[in-house]
């Protein structure tokens, strides 16, 4: 992966040591407070030092600065007071708005999408995950290419590369387009391999159960508990980016595959959804989705709706869901249980992946969803 230009890098070593100013404006959003808390957690997960949070209320964004001129001056005062290296907006900024703000504030400015892309770049571990993140970054940055990316020349030898009459910006755009095209081809190969695995499972009549949910709901912890695996799990946003598949034996003759996938979030950037399409296909093609939620979260229903919005975006909204209310250990006097509808079908499982309480109820629910039947199994973990 080539280096990104300093002007577009979200967090370098210095910005983690120096102060960062956050901007969170209220456009009469019903989830303003919850969105701010999530914003703070996102920035905190990068290791940045949050010096100040600037609030404001507007009816609509300003075309030049997104925030009003008075609010921009307030942001500038905070930048100067804390010697801030970076300003982060919890909103989407146009390329011109980012440039205008950087000129006015005299420091780097990034929007919510740039922040999330940076976090994804930190979390990606597999070859496929790194390719997907780089593609999303370049597709996002291509709209913000306003000056020469001379580092791109190193990939092609530099001298003799530029065509007749090309400006440096045109050359950089062409090189960027070539890199994006190369990444897409490499991801197509990976996608082809994934498709072969899916066809193999379909031939063997092996159903796939995919864990979905808002980020940091405990999906990987539950995955490890149910499948006795050791995939990476942590109490932070986007701890899991790379999908993991494991076999789960429900009956003596019946095996299914469980998939742990990336968590969703409010306003998940379109470039990320597009770049992670091959990964998200595991969710779209699943026989059942285990929608993991935080049983103790006050905005549980709202977070579930955000997840369902993304599922609709990727074409997985028609896949049957079983709700898993996790983190039961955070609630007092609440015991593991199964909820059923009027027809006796299980609709929700209450459990704690952390302690293991109620996990057997989830296995019971899966057995009811997938009754015992002899199936030939041909799987590759």
mmCIF file of C-alpha atoms in Angstrom:
data_model
loop_
_atom_site.group_PDB
_atom_site.id
_atom_site.type_symbol
_atom_site.label_atom_id
_atom_site.label_comp_id
_atom_site.label_asym_id
_atom_site.label_seq_id
_atom_site.Cartn_x
_atom_site.Cartn_y
_atom_site.Cartn_z
ATOM 1 C CA UNK A 1 0.000 0.000 0.000
ATOM 2 C CA UNK A 2 1.433 3.378 -0.927
ATOM 3 C CA UNK A 3 1.633 6.271 1.499
ATOM 4 C CA UNK A 4 -1.158 8.773 1.630
ATOM 5 C CA UNK A 5 -0.311 12.451 1.416
ATOM 6 C CA UNK A 6 0.066 14.166 4.778
ATOM 7 C CA UNK A 7 -2.776 16.556 4.016
ATOM 8 C CA UNK A 8 -5.237 13.658 3.813
ATOM 9 C CA UNK A 9 -3.948 11.389 6.588
ATOM 10 C CA UNK A 10 -6.407 11.459 9.453
ATOM 11 C CA UNK A 11 -4.136 10.711 12.375
ATOM 12 C CA UNK A 12 -0.372 10.794 12.307
ATOM 13 C CA UNK A 13 1.929 10.402 15.305
ATOM 14 C CA UNK A 14 1.850 14.089 16.173
ATOM 15 C CA UNK A 15 -1.948 14.409 16.146
ATOM 16 C CA UNK A 16 -2.209 11.638 18.732
ATOM 17 C CA UNK A 17 0.104 13.584 21.056
ATOM 18 C CA UNK A 18 -1.381 17.006 20.389
ATOM 19 C CA UNK A 19 -4.890 18.264 20.939
ATOM 20 C CA UNK A 20 -7.855 17.528 18.668
ATOM 21 C CA UNK A 21 -10.962 19.717 18.493
ATOM 22 C CA UNK A 22 -14.311 18.062 17.725
ATOM 23 C CA UNK A 23 -17.299 19.771 16.098
ATOM 24 C CA UNK A 24 -20.811 18.435 16.586
ATOM 25 C CA UNK A 25 -23.682 20.547 15.265
ATOM 26 C CA UNK A 26 -27.373 20.030 15.916
ATOM 27 C CA UNK A 27 -29.649 20.164 12.882
ATOM 28 C CA UNK A 28 -32.694 19.211 14.977
ATOM 29 C CA UNK A 29 -31.520 15.587 15.077
ATOM 30 C CA UNK A 30 -33.535 13.329 17.370
ATOM 31 C CA UNK A 31 -30.417 11.299 18.213
ATOM 32 C CA UNK A 32 -28.121 14.297 18.788
ATOM 33 C CA UNK A 33 -26.873 13.206 22.236
ATOM 34 C CA UNK A 34 -26.352 9.544 21.283
ATOM 35 C CA UNK A 35 -24.571 10.554 18.083
ATOM 36 C CA UNK A 36 -22.191 12.757 20.064
ATOM 37 C CA UNK A 37 -21.313 9.964 22.483
ATOM 38 C CA UNK A 38 -20.599 7.647 19.571
ATOM 39 C CA UNK A 39 -18.488 10.384 17.957
ATOM 40 C CA UNK A 40 -16.396 10.698 21.138
ATOM 41 C CA UNK A 41 -15.915 6.915 21.250
ATOM 42 C CA UNK A 42 -14.837 6.868 17.607
ATOM 43 C CA UNK A 43 -12.224 9.555 18.143
ATOM 44 C CA UNK A 44 -11.143 8.019 21.438
ATOM 45 C CA UNK A 45 -10.483 4.687 19.730
ATOM 46 C CA UNK A 46 -7.768 6.364 17.636
ATOM 47 C CA UNK A 47 -5.803 7.422 20.699
ATOM 48 C CA UNK A 48 -6.241 11.116 19.926
ATOM 49 C CA UNK A 49 -6.285 13.671 22.736
ATOM 50 C CA UNK A 50 -9.700 15.386 22.706
ATOM 51 C CA UNK A 51 -9.145 18.943 23.902
ATOM 52 C CA UNK A 52 -12.529 20.513 23.213
ATOM 53 C CA UNK A 53 -15.944 19.831 21.696
ATOM 54 C CA UNK A 54 -17.640 22.716 19.886
ATOM 55 C CA UNK A 55 -21.436 22.571 19.724
ATOM 56 C CA UNK A 56 -23.835 24.586 17.660
ATOM 57 C CA UNK A 57 -27.392 24.606 16.338
ATOM 58 C CA UNK A 58 -28.379 25.376 12.762
ATOM 59 C CA UNK A 59 -31.304 24.853 10.437
ATOM 60 C CA UNK A 60 -29.103 23.934 7.483
ATOM 61 C CA UNK A 61 -25.369 23.686 6.699
ATOM 62 C CA UNK A 62 -23.481 26.746 5.482
ATOM 63 C CA UNK A 63 -22.393 26.301 1.876
ATOM 64 C CA UNK A 64 -18.866 27.633 2.456
ATOM 65 C CA UNK A 65 -17.847 26.384 5.913
ATOM 66 C CA UNK A 66 -20.698 23.979 6.846
ATOM 67 C CA UNK A 67 -20.790 25.814 10.195
ATOM 68 C CA UNK A 68 -21.631 29.506 10.321
ATOM 69 C CA UNK A 69 -18.867 32.121 10.248
ATOM 70 C CA UNK A 70 -19.332 32.875 13.951
ATOM 71 C CA UNK A 71 -19.062 29.208 14.853
ATOM 72 C CA UNK A 72 -15.971 28.823 12.664
ATOM 73 C CA UNK A 73 -14.376 31.672 14.605
ATOM 74 C CA UNK A 74 -15.212 29.856 17.850
ATOM 75 C CA UNK A 75 -13.579 26.710 16.484
ATOM 76 C CA UNK A 76 -10.529 28.742 15.512
ATOM 77 C CA UNK A 77 -10.264 30.104 19.060
ATOM 78 C CA UNK A 78 -10.272 26.568 20.431
ATOM 79 C CA UNK A 79 -7.642 25.498 17.902
ATOM 80 C CA UNK A 80 -5.365 28.361 18.938
ATOM 81 C CA UNK A 81 -6.014 27.918 22.657
ATOM 82 C CA UNK A 82 -5.145 24.216 22.604
ATOM 83 C CA UNK A 83 -2.588 24.294 19.767
ATOM 84 C CA UNK A 84 -4.777 21.731 18.013
ATOM 85 C CA UNK A 85 -3.321 19.654 15.191
ATOM 86 C CA UNK A 86 -6.658 18.506 13.820
ATOM 87 C CA UNK A 87 -10.353 19.440 13.716
ATOM 88 C CA UNK A 88 -12.893 16.660 13.198
ATOM 89 C CA UNK A 89 -16.495 17.288 12.146
ATOM 90 C CA UNK A 90 -19.115 14.686 13.042
ATOM 91 C CA UNK A 91 -20.706 15.447 9.689
ATOM 92 C CA UNK A 92 -20.037 15.023 5.984
ATOM 93 C CA UNK A 93 -18.117 17.911 4.451
ATOM 94 C CA UNK A 94 -17.746 18.659 0.765
ATOM 95 C CA UNK A 95 -14.194 18.918 -0.622
ATOM 96 C CA UNK A 96 -14.552 22.694 -0.935
ATOM 97 C CA UNK A 97 -15.821 23.010 2.639
ATOM 98 C CA UNK A 98 -12.814 21.029 3.919
ATOM 99 C CA UNK A 99 -10.424 23.269 1.990
ATOM 100 C CA UNK A 100 -12.134 26.468 3.138
ATOM 101 C CA UNK A 101 -12.061 25.320 6.760
ATOM 102 C CA UNK A 102 -8.394 24.306 6.596
ATOM 103 C CA UNK A 103 -7.485 27.711 5.184
ATOM 104 C CA UNK A 104 -9.511 29.528 7.846
ATOM 105 C CA UNK A 105 -8.473 27.357 10.814
ATOM 106 C CA UNK A 106 -4.891 26.859 9.630
ATOM 107 C CA UNK A 107 -4.873 23.171 10.567
ATOM 108 C CA UNK A 108 -6.047 19.888 9.085
ATOM 109 C CA UNK A 109 -9.799 19.224 8.954
ATOM 110 C CA UNK A 110 -11.497 15.882 8.356
ATOM 111 C CA UNK A 111 -15.132 14.785 8.306
ATOM 112 C CA UNK A 112 -16.865 11.771 9.825
ATOM 113 C CA UNK A 113 -16.145 9.561 6.820
ATOM 114 C CA UNK A 114 -12.415 10.304 6.985
ATOM 115 C CA UNK A 115 -12.438 9.396 10.679
ATOM 116 C CA UNK A 116 -14.164 6.050 10.109
ATOM 117 C CA UNK A 117 -11.887 5.215 7.184
ATOM 118 C CA UNK A 118 -8.870 5.869 9.396
ATOM 119 C CA UNK A 119 -10.210 3.543 12.095
ATOM 120 C CA UNK A 120 -10.892 0.830 9.526
ATOM 121 C CA UNK A 121 -7.325 1.188 8.244
ATOM 122 C CA UNK A 122 -6.046 0.601 11.784
ATOM 123 C CA UNK A 123 -8.249 -2.452 12.374
ATOM 124 C CA UNK A 124 -7.734 -4.319 9.074
ATOM 125 C CA UNK A 125 -5.548 -7.378 9.562
ATOM 126 C CA UNK A 126 -6.114 -9.718 6.638
ATOM 127 C CA UNK A 127 -4.882 -9.134 3.094
ATOM 128 C CA UNK A 128 -8.470 -8.787 1.881
ATOM 129 C CA UNK A 129 -9.381 -6.368 4.653
ATOM 130 C CA UNK A 130 -6.422 -4.130 3.859
ATOM 131 C CA UNK A 131 -7.332 -4.123 0.157
ATOM 132 C CA UNK A 132 -10.935 -3.216 0.960
ATOM 133 C CA UNK A 133 -9.945 -0.372 3.259
ATOM 134 C CA UNK A 134 -7.410 1.027 0.805
ATOM 135 C CA UNK A 135 -9.992 0.977 -1.979
ATOM 136 C CA UNK A 136 -12.503 2.825 0.201
ATOM 137 C CA UNK A 137 -9.854 5.377 1.183
ATOM 138 C CA UNK A 138 -8.808 6.056 -2.392
ATOM 139 C CA UNK A 139 -12.378 6.332 -3.646
ATOM 140 C CA UNK A 140 -13.043 8.869 -0.909
ATOM 141 C CA UNK A 141 -9.807 10.781 -1.411
ATOM 142 C CA UNK A 142 -10.212 10.916 -5.186
ATOM 143 C CA UNK A 143 -12.967 13.485 -4.680
ATOM 144 C CA UNK A 144 -10.577 15.567 -2.594
ATOM 145 C CA UNK A 145 -7.598 15.514 -4.938
ATOM 146 C CA UNK A 146 -6.721 19.166 -5.303
ATOM 147 C CA UNK A 147 -2.967 19.163 -5.655
ATOM 148 C CA UNK A 148 -0.119 16.937 -6.754
ATOM 149 C CA UNK A 149 0.276 13.507 -5.186
ATOM 150 C CA UNK A 150 3.944 13.142 -6.111
ATOM 151 C CA UNK A 151 4.240 9.986 -4.012
ATOM 152 C CA UNK A 152 2.188 8.177 -6.656
ATOM 153 C CA UNK A 153 5.007 8.633 -9.171
ATOM 154 C CA UNK A 154 7.150 6.195 -7.222
ATOM 155 C CA UNK A 155 4.921 3.349 -8.317
ATOM 156 C CA UNK A 156 5.431 3.987 -12.006
ATOM 157 C CA UNK A 157 8.946 5.388 -12.192
ATOM 158 C CA UNK A 158 8.037 9.090 -12.419
ATOM 159 C CA UNK A 159 10.085 10.463 -15.354
ATOM 160 C CA UNK A 160 8.609 9.660 -18.733
ATOM 161 C CA UNK A 161 5.231 8.774 -17.285
ATOM 162 C CA UNK A 162 3.333 11.988 -17.912
ATOM 163 C CA UNK A 163 1.465 12.219 -21.176
ATOM 164 C CA UNK A 164 1.688 15.226 -23.499
ATOM 165 C CA UNK A 165 0.002 18.294 -22.100
ATOM 166 C CA UNK A 166 -0.928 16.699 -18.771
ATOM 167 C CA UNK A 167 -0.860 18.851 -15.654
ATOM 168 C CA UNK A 168 0.426 17.347 -12.391
ATOM 169 C CA UNK A 169 -3.138 17.128 -11.086
ATOM 170 C CA UNK A 170 -4.306 15.258 -14.195
ATOM 171 C CA UNK A 171 -1.377 12.875 -13.864
ATOM 172 C CA UNK A 172 -2.143 12.220 -10.226
ATOM 173 C CA UNK A 173 -5.807 11.603 -10.989
ATOM 174 C CA UNK A 174 -4.877 9.119 -13.692
ATOM 175 C CA UNK A 175 -2.454 7.312 -11.385
ATOM 176 C CA UNK A 176 -5.057 7.220 -8.650
ATOM 177 C CA UNK A 177 -7.595 5.782 -11.079
ATOM 178 C CA UNK A 178 -5.118 3.087 -12.118
ATOM 179 C CA UNK A 179 -4.531 2.132 -8.488
ATOM 180 C CA UNK A 180 -8.278 1.897 -7.819
ATOM 181 C CA UNK A 181 -8.701 -0.263 -10.915
ATOM 182 C CA UNK A 182 -5.867 -2.547 -9.754
ATOM 183 C CA UNK A 183 -7.394 -2.921 -6.279
ATOM 184 C CA UNK A 184 -10.795 -3.804 -7.721
ATOM 185 C CA UNK A 185 -9.244 -6.536 -9.877
ATOM 186 C CA UNK A 186 -7.435 -8.032 -6.883
ATOM 187 C CA UNK A 187 -10.620 -7.942 -4.814
ATOM 188 C CA UNK A 188 -12.520 -9.643 -7.644
ATOM 189 C CA UNK A 189 -10.137 -12.603 -7.306
ATOM 190 C CA UNK A 190 -10.775 -12.778 -3.577
ATOM 191 C CA UNK A 191 -14.505 -12.508 -4.202
ATOM 192 C CA UNK A 192 -14.271 -15.389 -6.673
ATOM 193 C CA UNK A 193 -12.624 -17.539 -4.014
ATOM 194 C CA UNK A 194 -15.359 -16.643 -1.529
ATOM 195 C CA UNK A 195 -17.992 -17.531 -4.107
ATOM 196 C CA UNK A 196 -16.430 -20.970 -4.560
ATOM 197 C CA UNK A 197 -16.678 -21.530 -0.816
ATOM 198 C CA UNK A 198 -20.328 -20.483 -0.805
ATOM 199 C CA UNK A 199 -21.128 -22.827 -3.688
ATOM 200 C CA UNK A 200 -19.433 -25.667 -1.832
ATOM 201 C CA UNK A 201 -21.570 -25.031 1.258
ATOM 202 C CA UNK A 202 -24.713 -24.803 -0.854
ATOM 203 C CA UNK A 203 -23.928 -28.141 -2.534
ATOM 204 C CA UNK A 204 -23.505 -29.679 0.890
ATOM 205 C CA UNK A 205 -26.776 -28.101 2.063
ATOM 206 C CA UNK A 206 -24.899 -26.369 4.893
ATOM 207 C CA UNK A 207 -26.769 -23.285 6.152
ATOM 208 C CA UNK A 208 -24.889 -20.131 7.133
ATOM 209 C CA UNK A 209 -25.836 -18.152 10.222
ATOM 210 C CA UNK A 210 -24.399 -14.635 10.189
ATOM 211 C CA UNK A 211 -23.888 -12.442 13.251
ATOM 212 C CA UNK A 212 -24.914 -8.850 12.561
ATOM 213 C CA UNK A 213 -25.394 -5.825 14.752
ATOM 214 C CA UNK A 214 -24.217 -2.389 15.693
ATOM 215 C CA UNK A 215 -20.516 -2.096 16.393
ATOM 216 C CA UNK A 216 -19.352 -3.074 19.897
ATOM 217 C CA UNK A 217 -22.411 -5.196 20.694
ATOM 218 C CA UNK A 218 -20.314 -8.233 21.653
ATOM 219 C CA UNK A 219 -20.675 -10.211 18.419
ATOM 220 C CA UNK A 220 -17.118 -11.589 18.447
ATOM 221 C CA UNK A 221 -17.366 -12.527 22.133
ATOM 222 C CA UNK A 222 -20.582 -14.413 21.395
ATOM 223 C CA UNK A 223 -18.995 -15.996 18.324
ATOM 224 C CA UNK A 224 -16.085 -17.269 20.419
ATOM 225 C CA UNK A 225 -18.424 -18.552 23.135
ATOM 226 C CA UNK A 226 -20.678 -20.483 20.740
ATOM 227 C CA UNK A 227 -18.000 -21.874 18.419
ATOM 228 C CA UNK A 228 -15.185 -22.182 21.028
ATOM 229 C CA UNK A 229 -12.987 -20.069 18.743
ATOM 230 C CA UNK A 230 -10.296 -17.528 19.544
ATOM 231 C CA UNK A 231 -11.043 -14.677 17.147
ATOM 232 C CA UNK A 232 -10.030 -11.180 18.234
ATOM 233 C CA UNK A 233 -12.590 -9.506 20.486
ATOM 234 C CA UNK A 234 -12.276 -6.171 22.262
ATOM 235 C CA UNK A 235 -14.526 -3.616 23.927
ATOM 236 C CA UNK A 236 -14.066 -0.955 21.267
ATOM 237 C CA UNK A 237 -15.682 0.151 18.034
ATOM 238 C CA UNK A 238 -14.895 -1.875 14.910
ATOM 239 C CA UNK A 239 -12.758 -4.488 16.692
ATOM 240 C CA UNK A 240 -13.759 -6.904 13.904
ATOM 241 C CA UNK A 241 -13.338 -6.100 10.217
ATOM 242 C CA UNK A 242 -12.366 -9.416 8.677
ATOM 243 C CA UNK A 243 -15.144 -12.021 8.424
ATOM 244 C CA UNK A 244 -14.497 -15.320 10.162
ATOM 245 C CA UNK A 245 -16.316 -18.591 9.412
ATOM 246 C CA UNK A 246 -16.487 -21.527 11.815
ATOM 247 C CA UNK A 247 -18.349 -24.823 11.808
ATOM 248 C CA UNK A 248 -20.963 -25.376 14.515
ATOM 249 C CA UNK A 249 -22.332 -28.854 15.148
ATOM 250 C CA UNK A 250 -25.914 -28.666 16.351
ATOM 251 C CA UNK A 251 -26.889 -32.340 16.061
ATOM 252 C CA UNK A 252 -25.038 -35.585 15.474
ATOM 253 C CA UNK A 253 -25.719 -35.314 11.755
ATOM 254 C CA UNK A 254 -26.290 -31.604 11.215
ATOM 255 C CA UNK A 255 -23.646 -28.871 10.922
ATOM 256 C CA UNK A 256 -23.995 -25.205 10.095
ATOM 257 C CA UNK A 257 -21.520 -22.404 9.504
ATOM 258 C CA UNK A 258 -21.451 -19.309 11.709
ATOM 259 C CA UNK A 259 -20.012 -16.061 10.323
ATOM 260 C CA UNK A 260 -18.706 -13.156 12.394
ATOM 261 C CA UNK A 261 -18.876 -9.899 10.438
ATOM 262 C CA UNK A 262 -18.059 -6.198 10.716
ATOM 263 C CA UNK A 263 -20.301 -4.122 12.952
ATOM 264 C CA UNK A 264 -22.486 -1.384 11.528
ATOM 265 C CA UNK A 265 -22.788 2.245 12.572
ATOM 266 C CA UNK A 266 -24.864 5.347 11.962
ATOM 267 C CA UNK A 267 -24.389 6.676 8.444
ATOM 268 C CA UNK A 268 -21.902 4.004 7.403
ATOM 269 C CA UNK A 269 -19.877 5.598 4.562
ATOM 270 C CA UNK A 270 -21.024 4.484 1.122
ATOM 271 C CA UNK A 271 -17.439 3.876 -0.021
ATOM 272 C CA UNK A 272 -16.976 1.381 2.812
ATOM 273 C CA UNK A 273 -20.188 -0.465 1.997
ATOM 274 C CA UNK A 274 -19.132 -0.695 -1.644
ATOM 275 C CA UNK A 275 -15.570 -1.779 -0.850
ATOM 276 C CA UNK A 276 -16.705 -4.417 1.650
ATOM 277 C CA UNK A 277 -19.344 -5.821 -0.694
ATOM 278 C CA UNK A 278 -17.646 -9.225 -0.981
ATOM 279 C CA UNK A 279 -17.449 -9.489 2.811
ATOM 280 C CA UNK A 280 -21.057 -8.414 3.290
ATOM 281 C CA UNK A 281 -22.238 -11.057 0.826
ATOM 282 C CA UNK A 282 -21.818 -13.587 3.653
ATOM 283 C CA UNK A 283 -24.625 -11.692 5.371
ATOM 284 C CA UNK A 284 -26.794 -11.323 2.287
ATOM 285 C CA UNK A 285 -26.598 -15.047 1.445
ATOM 286 C CA UNK A 286 -27.127 -16.299 5.021
ATOM 287 C CA UNK A 287 -30.015 -18.555 5.982
ATOM 288 C CA UNK A 288 -30.463 -16.712 9.284
ATOM 289 C CA UNK A 289 -29.172 -13.495 10.828
ATOM 290 C CA UNK A 290 -28.444 -13.326 14.540
ATOM 291 C CA UNK A 291 -29.051 -9.654 15.250
ATOM 292 C CA UNK A 292 -26.986 -8.986 18.372
ATOM 293 C CA UNK A 293 -28.043 -5.999 20.489
ATOM 294 C CA UNK A 294 -27.041 -4.551 23.847
ATOM 295 C CA UNK A 295 -29.833 -5.471 26.247
ATOM 296 C CA UNK A 296 -28.860 -2.601 28.550
ATOM 297 C CA UNK A 297 -28.641 0.111 25.878
ATOM 298 C CA UNK A 298 -31.327 2.805 26.341
ATOM 299 C CA UNK A 299 -31.400 3.427 22.574
ATOM 300 C CA UNK A 300 -31.531 -0.256 21.678
ATOM 301 C CA UNK A 301 -34.446 0.041 19.246
ATOM 302 C CA UNK A 302 -32.845 2.978 17.468
ATOM 303 C CA UNK A 303 -29.540 1.119 17.022
ATOM 304 C CA UNK A 304 -31.413 -1.882 15.673
ATOM 305 C CA UNK A 305 -33.059 0.371 13.090
ATOM 306 C CA UNK A 306 -29.657 1.682 11.973
ATOM 307 C CA UNK A 307 -28.526 -1.925 11.433
ATOM 308 C CA UNK A 308 -31.686 -2.751 9.497
ATOM 309 C CA UNK A 309 -31.098 0.303 7.302
ATOM 310 C CA UNK A 310 -27.648 -1.011 6.348
ATOM 311 C CA UNK A 311 -29.046 -4.506 5.792
ATOM 312 C CA UNK A 312 -31.521 -3.012 3.354
ATOM 313 C CA UNK A 313 -28.695 -1.122 1.667
ATOM 314 C CA UNK A 314 -26.761 -4.358 1.016
ATOM 315 C CA UNK A 315 -29.835 -6.376 0.026
ATOM 316 C CA UNK A 316 -30.011 -8.499 3.190
ATOM 317 C CA UNK A 317 -33.231 -7.076 4.624
ATOM 318 C CA UNK A 318 -35.270 -10.130 3.563
ATOM 319 C CA UNK A 319 -33.083 -12.635 5.441
ATOM 320 C CA UNK A 320 -34.875 -13.996 8.566
ATOM 321 C CA UNK A 321 -33.627 -12.547 11.859
ATOM 322 C CA UNK A 322 -33.357 -13.862 15.392
ATOM 323 C CA UNK A 323 -32.767 -11.124 17.971
ATOM 324 C CA UNK A 324 -30.038 -11.841 20.539
ATOM 325 C CA UNK A 325 -30.178 -9.496 23.545
ATOM 326 C CA UNK A 326 -26.595 -9.673 24.786
ATOM 327 C CA UNK A 327 -24.831 -8.139 27.813
ATOM 328 C CA UNK A 328 -27.509 -9.396 30.198
ATOM 329 C CA UNK A 329 -24.886 -9.178 32.945
ATOM 330 C CA UNK A 330 -25.314 -5.389 32.873
ATOM 331 C CA UNK A 331 -28.934 -5.694 34.031
ATOM 332 C CA UNK A 332 -30.041 -6.518 37.567
ATOM 333 C CA UNK A 333 -32.512 -9.319 38.256
ATOM 334 C CA UNK A 334 -32.741 -10.302 34.586
ATOM 335 C CA UNK A 335 -32.306 -13.990 33.817
ATOM 336 C CA UNK A 336 -31.624 -15.686 30.467
ATOM 337 C CA UNK A 337 -34.777 -16.582 28.590
ATOM 338 C CA UNK A 338 -36.396 -17.261 25.232
ATOM 339 C CA UNK A 339 -39.151 -15.035 23.864
ATOM 340 C CA UNK A 340 -41.700 -16.605 21.498
ATOM 341 C CA UNK A 341 -44.422 -15.198 19.289
ATOM 342 C CA UNK A 342 -48.083 -16.293 19.331
ATOM 343 C CA UNK A 343 -47.212 -19.245 17.098
ATOM 344 C CA UNK A 344 -44.523 -20.482 19.455
ATOM 345 C CA UNK A 345 -41.619 -19.411 17.216
ATOM 346 C CA UNK A 346 -38.555 -18.080 19.016
ATOM 347 C CA UNK A 347 -38.077 -14.369 18.349
ATOM 348 C CA UNK A 348 -35.464 -13.338 20.924
ATOM 349 C CA UNK A 349 -32.761 -14.894 23.092
ATOM 350 C CA UNK A 350 -31.612 -13.126 26.258
ATOM 351 C CA UNK A 351 -28.049 -14.019 27.292
ATOM 352 C CA UNK A 352 -24.600 -12.841 28.314
ATOM 353 C CA UNK A 353 -21.748 -13.804 25.999
ATOM 354 C CA UNK A 354 -19.296 -12.499 28.590
ATOM 355 C CA UNK A 355 -20.396 -14.869 31.362
ATOM 356 C CA UNK A 356 -21.862 -17.618 29.172
ATOM 357 C CA UNK A 357 -25.280 -17.430 30.830
ATOM 358 C CA UNK A 358 -28.001 -18.271 28.311
ATOM 359 C CA UNK A 359 -25.690 -19.426 25.507
ATOM 360 C CA UNK A 360 -27.265 -22.868 25.643
ATOM 361 C CA UNK A 361 -30.621 -21.207 24.970
ATOM 362 C CA UNK A 362 -29.156 -19.834 21.752
ATOM 363 C CA UNK A 363 -28.063 -23.329 20.736
ATOM 364 C CA UNK A 364 -31.586 -24.518 21.510
ATOM 365 C CA UNK A 365 -33.027 -21.765 19.317
ATOM 366 C CA UNK A 366 -30.706 -22.705 16.445
ATOM 367 C CA UNK A 367 -31.738 -26.342 16.763
ATOM 368 C CA UNK A 368 -35.369 -25.308 16.375
ATOM 369 C CA UNK A 369 -34.548 -23.167 13.353
ATOM 370 C CA UNK A 370 -32.484 -25.960 11.781
ATOM 371 C CA UNK A 371 -34.017 -29.344 12.701
ATOM 372 C CA UNK A 372 -31.825 -32.437 12.636
ATOM 373 C CA UNK A 373 -31.342 -33.823 9.147
ATOM 374 C CA UNK A 374 -28.481 -35.818 7.644
ATOM 375 C CA UNK A 375 -26.349 -33.667 5.375
ATOM 376 C CA UNK A 376 -23.041 -34.321 3.685
ATOM 377 C CA UNK A 377 -20.527 -31.774 4.989
ATOM 378 C CA UNK A 378 -17.658 -30.457 2.890
ATOM 379 C CA UNK A 379 -16.247 -27.398 4.591
ATOM 380 C CA UNK A 380 -13.035 -25.428 4.633
ATOM 381 C CA UNK A 381 -12.494 -23.187 7.661
#
